Amino acid sequence: MKKLFLLLPVLLIVAAGLFWKEYNSPFQQLSREAKRGDARSAYTLADHYYFGQNDTKVDLQKARSWYKKAGDKGHVQAQFVYGYMLYKGKGGSVDLKGAEEWFEKAASGGNPDAMYFLAGMYYYGKGVPQNEELSAERYKQGAEAGHPACQYHHAINYGFQSDTKNYLKWMNRSAQQGDRDALFNFCEHTYSRSGGWLEDQDLVAAYRWCTLALKTGKKEAREKLDSLGNKLTPTIIAQQDLLVEQFMKDIQNENVFDPHIQ
């Protein structure tokens, strides 16, 4: 009993040390700042719960709640992610009306991903009245803000107007950022000389574009690649493969895609 009594102060000191260590952990400090109303801390805390960062368990309900709190404070990226969670039903029920409202807030703050989702909602009439003019405006806005998928759709709209110059301008910008639809578009055109802007087939370029399209997930490019493999020399194929490898590294380094979007 006497030994236990003597050990009690030591145990209390150890317990206090552990408490103080936990209290001052980066996660607890972040939580306190978020609870005080700091928007950046609230967004970072939400990311911890969304991605399961730094040994935090994934909790989409908590992530959704903290993104909203950060968004309420004017954090533009949080506004988009909260809208996206409403759109997809992550961490709660689907709320398309709410998603549209939060996408609008984020788009007003310059978020290109929000512009892209708004354009799609207006085009298909998903949660909002269908409005192709508004859709085209949002695609244009997103394209000018550098969003590759918006650039692709903006190019397509120029294609409908038979504006070849602007069609190629925006399609190329989209492809250079790794948009798989734009890459496959060039794959088809260079392979078949379609579209009216190529005088001859360019099979070397077709191999490069089709390989890039396939690597970014466009499975339709496989058939054309199989055909091209018999028409090009091994040396040319090896050269193009090196260019493709460098291109893929470049677009990964640019990191133009929001990691929240799955």
Coordinates of C-alpha atoms in Angstrom, one line a residue:
M1 CA 0.0 0.0 0.0
K2 CA 2.9 2.3 0.9
K3 CA 4.6 1.6 -2.4
L4 CA 1.4 2.3 -4.3
F5 CA 1.1 5.6 -2.4
L6 CA 4.6 6.5 -3.4
L7 CA 4.0 5.6 -7.0
L8 CA 0.8 7.7 -7.2
P9 CA 2.6 11.1 -7.9
V10 CA 4.6 9.5 -10.6
L11 CA 1.5 8.1 -12.3
L12 CA -0.2 11.4 -12.1
I13 CA 2.8 13.1 -13.7
V14 CA 2.9 10.6 -16.5
A15 CA -0.9 10.9 -17.0
A16 CA -0.6 14.7 -17.1
G17 CA 2.3 14.5 -19.6
L18 CA 0.2 12.2 -21.9
F19 CA -2.8 14.6 -21.6
W20 CA -0.6 17.6 -22.4
K21 CA 1.0 15.8 -25.4
E22 CA -2.5 14.9 -26.8
Y23 CA -3.8 18.4 -26.1
N24 CA -0.9 20.0 -28.0
S25 CA -1.0 17.5 -30.9
P26 CA -1.2 19.1 -34.4
F27 CA -4.7 17.6 -34.9
Q28 CA -6.0 19.0 -31.6
Q29 CA -4.5 22.4 -32.3
L30 CA -6.1 22.3 -35.8
S31 CA -9.5 21.3 -34.2
R32 CA -9.4 24.2 -31.8
E33 CA -8.6 26.7 -34.5
A34 CA -11.4 25.3 -36.6
K35 CA -13.8 25.6 -33.7
R36 CA -12.8 29.2 -33.2
G37 CA -14.1 29.9 -36.7
D38 CA -10.9 29.9 -38.8
A39 CA -12.0 29.0 -42.3
R40 CA -8.6 27.6 -43.5
S41 CA -8.4 25.4 -40.4
A42 CA -12.0 24.2 -40.8
Y43 CA -11.2 23.3 -44.5
T44 CA -8.0 21.4 -43.5
L45 CA -9.8 19.6 -40.7
A46 CA -12.5 18.6 -43.2
D47 CA -9.8 17.2 -45.5
H48 CA -8.5 15.1 -42.6
Y49 CA -11.9 13.5 -42.2
Y50 CA -12.5 13.2 -46.0
F51 CA -9.2 11.6 -46.9
G52 CA -8.3 10.0 -43.5
Q53 CA -5.1 12.0 -43.2
N54 CA -2.6 11.8 -40.4
D55 CA -4.2 8.7 -38.7
T56 CA -7.6 10.3 -38.7
K57 CA -10.4 7.9 -39.5
V58 CA -12.4 8.7 -42.6
D59 CA -15.7 10.3 -41.5
L60 CA -17.6 11.8 -44.4
Q61 CA -20.4 13.2 -42.2
K62 CA -17.8 15.2 -40.2
A63 CA -16.0 16.2 -43.4
R64 CA -19.3 17.5 -44.9
S65 CA -20.1 19.5 -41.8
W66 CA -16.6 21.1 -41.6
Y67 CA -16.6 21.9 -45.3
K68 CA -19.9 23.7 -44.9
K69 CA -18.5 25.7 -41.9
A70 CA -15.5 26.7 -43.9
G71 CA -17.7 27.5 -46.9
D72 CA -19.9 29.7 -44.7
K73 CA -16.8 31.7 -43.8
G74 CA -16.1 32.3 -47.5
H75 CA -13.6 29.5 -48.3
V76 CA -14.1 29.0 -52.0
Q77 CA -12.6 25.6 -52.3
A78 CA -14.7 24.4 -49.3
Q79 CA -17.8 25.8 -51.0
F80 CA -17.1 23.7 -54.1
V81 CA -16.3 20.5 -52.1
Y82 CA -19.4 20.9 -49.9
G83 CA -21.5 21.4 -53.1
Y84 CA -19.9 18.3 -54.6
M85 CA -20.7 16.2 -51.5
L86 CA -24.3 17.4 -51.8
Y87 CA -24.3 16.5 -55.5
K88 CA -22.9 13.0 -54.9
G89 CA -24.6 12.3 -51.6
K90 CA -21.3 11.9 -49.8
G91 CA -21.7 12.0 -46.0
G92 CA -25.4 12.5 -46.3
S93 CA -28.3 12.6 -48.7
V94 CA -28.2 13.9 -52.2
D95 CA -29.4 17.6 -52.4
L96 CA -29.2 18.8 -56.0
K97 CA -30.8 22.2 -55.2
G98 CA -28.3 22.8 -52.4
A99 CA -25.4 21.6 -54.7
E100 CA -26.4 24.1 -57.3
E101 CA -26.5 26.9 -54.7
W102 CA -23.0 26.1 -53.4
F103 CA -21.6 25.5 -56.8
E104 CA -22.8 29.0 -57.7
K105 CA -21.1 30.5 -54.6
A106 CA -17.8 28.7 -55.5
A107 CA -18.1 29.7 -59.2
S108 CA -18.6 33.3 -58.2
G109 CA -15.3 33.0 -56.2
G110 CA -13.5 31.7 -59.3
N111 CA -13.6 27.9 -58.8
P112 CA -13.4 26.3 -62.2
D113 CA -14.6 22.9 -61.0
A114 CA -17.8 24.5 -59.8
M115 CA -18.2 26.1 -63.2
Y116 CA -17.8 22.6 -64.8
F117 CA -20.5 21.0 -62.6
L118 CA -22.9 23.9 -63.1
A119 CA -22.5 23.6 -66.9
G120 CA -23.3 19.9 -66.7
M121 CA -26.3 20.5 -64.5
Y122 CA -27.7 23.2 -66.8
Y123 CA -27.0 21.1 -69.9
Y124 CA -28.8 18.0 -68.7
G125 CA -31.4 19.7 -66.5
K126 CA -30.1 17.9 -63.4
G127 CA -31.6 19.6 -60.4
V128 CA -32.2 22.8 -62.3
P129 CA -34.3 23.7 -65.4
Q130 CA -32.4 22.7 -68.6
N131 CA -30.7 25.7 -70.1
E132 CA -28.2 25.1 -72.9
E133 CA -27.3 28.8 -73.1
L134 CA -26.4 29.0 -69.4
S135 CA -24.5 25.7 -69.8
A136 CA -22.4 27.1 -72.7
E137 CA -21.7 30.3 -70.6
R138 CA -20.4 28.2 -67.7
Y139 CA -18.3 26.0 -70.0
K140 CA -16.8 29.2 -71.5
Q141 CA -16.2 30.6 -68.1
G142 CA -14.5 27.4 -66.9
A143 CA -12.5 27.1 -70.1
E144 CA -11.1 30.6 -69.6
A145 CA -10.3 29.7 -66.0
G146 CA -8.2 26.8 -67.3
H147 CA -10.5 23.8 -66.7
P148 CA -9.6 21.1 -69.3
A149 CA -13.0 19.5 -69.5
C150 CA -14.6 22.9 -69.8
Q151 CA -12.2 23.7 -72.6
Y152 CA -13.2 20.5 -74.4
H153 CA -16.9 21.3 -74.2
H154 CA -16.2 24.9 -75.2
A155 CA -14.4 23.6 -78.2
I156 CA -17.3 21.4 -79.1
N157 CA -19.6 24.3 -79.0
Y158 CA -17.3 26.1 -81.5
G159 CA -17.5 23.0 -83.6
F160 CA -21.2 23.2 -83.8
Q161 CA -20.8 26.8 -85.1
S162 CA -18.3 25.6 -87.7
D163 CA -15.6 27.8 -86.2
T164 CA -12.6 25.7 -86.9
K165 CA -10.0 28.2 -85.6
N166 CA -11.5 28.4 -82.1
Y167 CA -12.5 24.7 -82.1
L168 CA -8.8 23.8 -82.6
K169 CA -7.6 26.4 -80.2
W170 CA -9.7 25.2 -77.2
M171 CA -9.5 21.5 -78.1
N172 CA -5.7 21.7 -78.1
R173 CA -5.6 23.5 -74.8
S174 CA -7.8 20.8 -73.3
A175 CA -5.7 18.0 -74.8
Q176 CA -2.4 19.6 -73.5
Q177 CA -3.8 19.4 -70.0
G178 CA -4.6 15.7 -70.4
D179 CA -8.4 15.7 -71.0
R180 CA -9.1 12.2 -72.3
D181 CA -12.0 13.2 -74.5
A182 CA -9.9 15.9 -76.2
L183 CA -7.0 13.5 -76.6
F184 CA -9.3 10.9 -78.2
N185 CA -10.7 13.7 -80.4
F186 CA -7.2 14.3 -81.9
C187 CA -6.6 10.6 -82.0
E188 CA -9.6 10.2 -84.3
H189 CA -8.9 13.2 -86.5
T190 CA -5.3 12.5 -87.1
Y191 CA -6.0 8.8 -87.7
S192 CA -8.9 9.3 -90.2
R193 CA -8.3 12.8 -91.5
S194 CA -11.8 13.7 -90.3
G195 CA -13.0 17.2 -89.4
G196 CA -11.9 19.0 -92.5
W197 CA -8.7 20.5 -91.1
L198 CA -6.1 17.9 -92.1
E199 CA -5.0 17.4 -95.7
D200 CA -3.5 14.0 -95.0
Q201 CA -3.4 11.3 -92.4
D202 CA -0.8 11.8 -89.8
L203 CA -0.2 8.3 -88.4
V204 CA 2.7 9.3 -86.2
A205 CA 0.6 12.0 -84.5
A206 CA -2.3 9.6 -84.4
Y207 CA -0.2 7.0 -82.6
R208 CA 0.9 9.6 -80.0
W209 CA -2.7 11.0 -79.5
C210 CA -4.3 7.5 -79.3
T211 CA -1.7 6.3 -76.8
L212 CA -2.3 9.3 -74.6
A213 CA -6.1 8.8 -74.9
L214 CA -5.7 5.2 -73.9
K215 CA -3.4 6.0 -70.9
T216 CA -5.9 8.5 -69.6
G217 CA -8.8 6.0 -69.7
K218 CA -10.3 6.2 -73.2
K219 CA -10.5 2.5 -74.0
E220 CA -11.9 3.2 -77.5
A221 CA -8.4 4.2 -78.6
R222 CA -7.2 0.6 -78.3
E223 CA -8.6 -0.5 -81.7
K224 CA -6.8 2.3 -83.6
L225 CA -3.6 1.7 -81.7
D226 CA -3.6 -2.0 -82.7
S227 CA -4.0 -0.9 -86.3
L228 CA -1.2 1.7 -86.1
G229 CA 1.3 -0.7 -84.6
N230 CA 1.5 -2.5 -88.0
K231 CA 2.0 0.8 -89.9
L232 CA 4.9 2.4 -88.0
T233 CA 8.5 1.3 -87.5
P234 CA 9.7 0.2 -84.1
T235 CA 12.0 3.2 -84.0
I236 CA 9.1 5.7 -84.5
I237 CA 7.0 3.9 -82.0
A238 CA 9.8 4.0 -79.4
Q239 CA 10.3 7.8 -80.0
Q240 CA 6.6 8.5 -79.6
D241 CA 6.4 6.3 -76.4
L242 CA 9.1 8.5 -74.9
L243 CA 7.1 11.6 -75.8
V244 CA 4.0 10.1 -74.3
E245 CA 5.8 9.2 -71.1
Q246 CA 7.1 12.7 -70.6
F247 CA 3.6 14.2 -71.4
M248 CA 2.1 12.0 -68.7
K249 CA 4.7 13.1 -66.1
D250 CA 4.0 16.7 -67.0
I251 CA 0.3 16.6 -66.6
Q252 CA 0.7 14.7 -63.3
N253 CA 3.0 17.4 -62.0
E254 CA 0.6 20.1 -63.0
N255 CA -2.1 18.5 -60.8
V256 CA -5.1 20.2 -62.5
F257 CA -7.6 17.7 -61.1
D258 CA -9.3 18.2 -57.8
P259 CA -8.5 15.2 -55.6
H260 CA -11.9 15.3 -53.9
I261 CA -13.6 14.4 -57.2
Q262 CA -14.0 10.6 -57.6

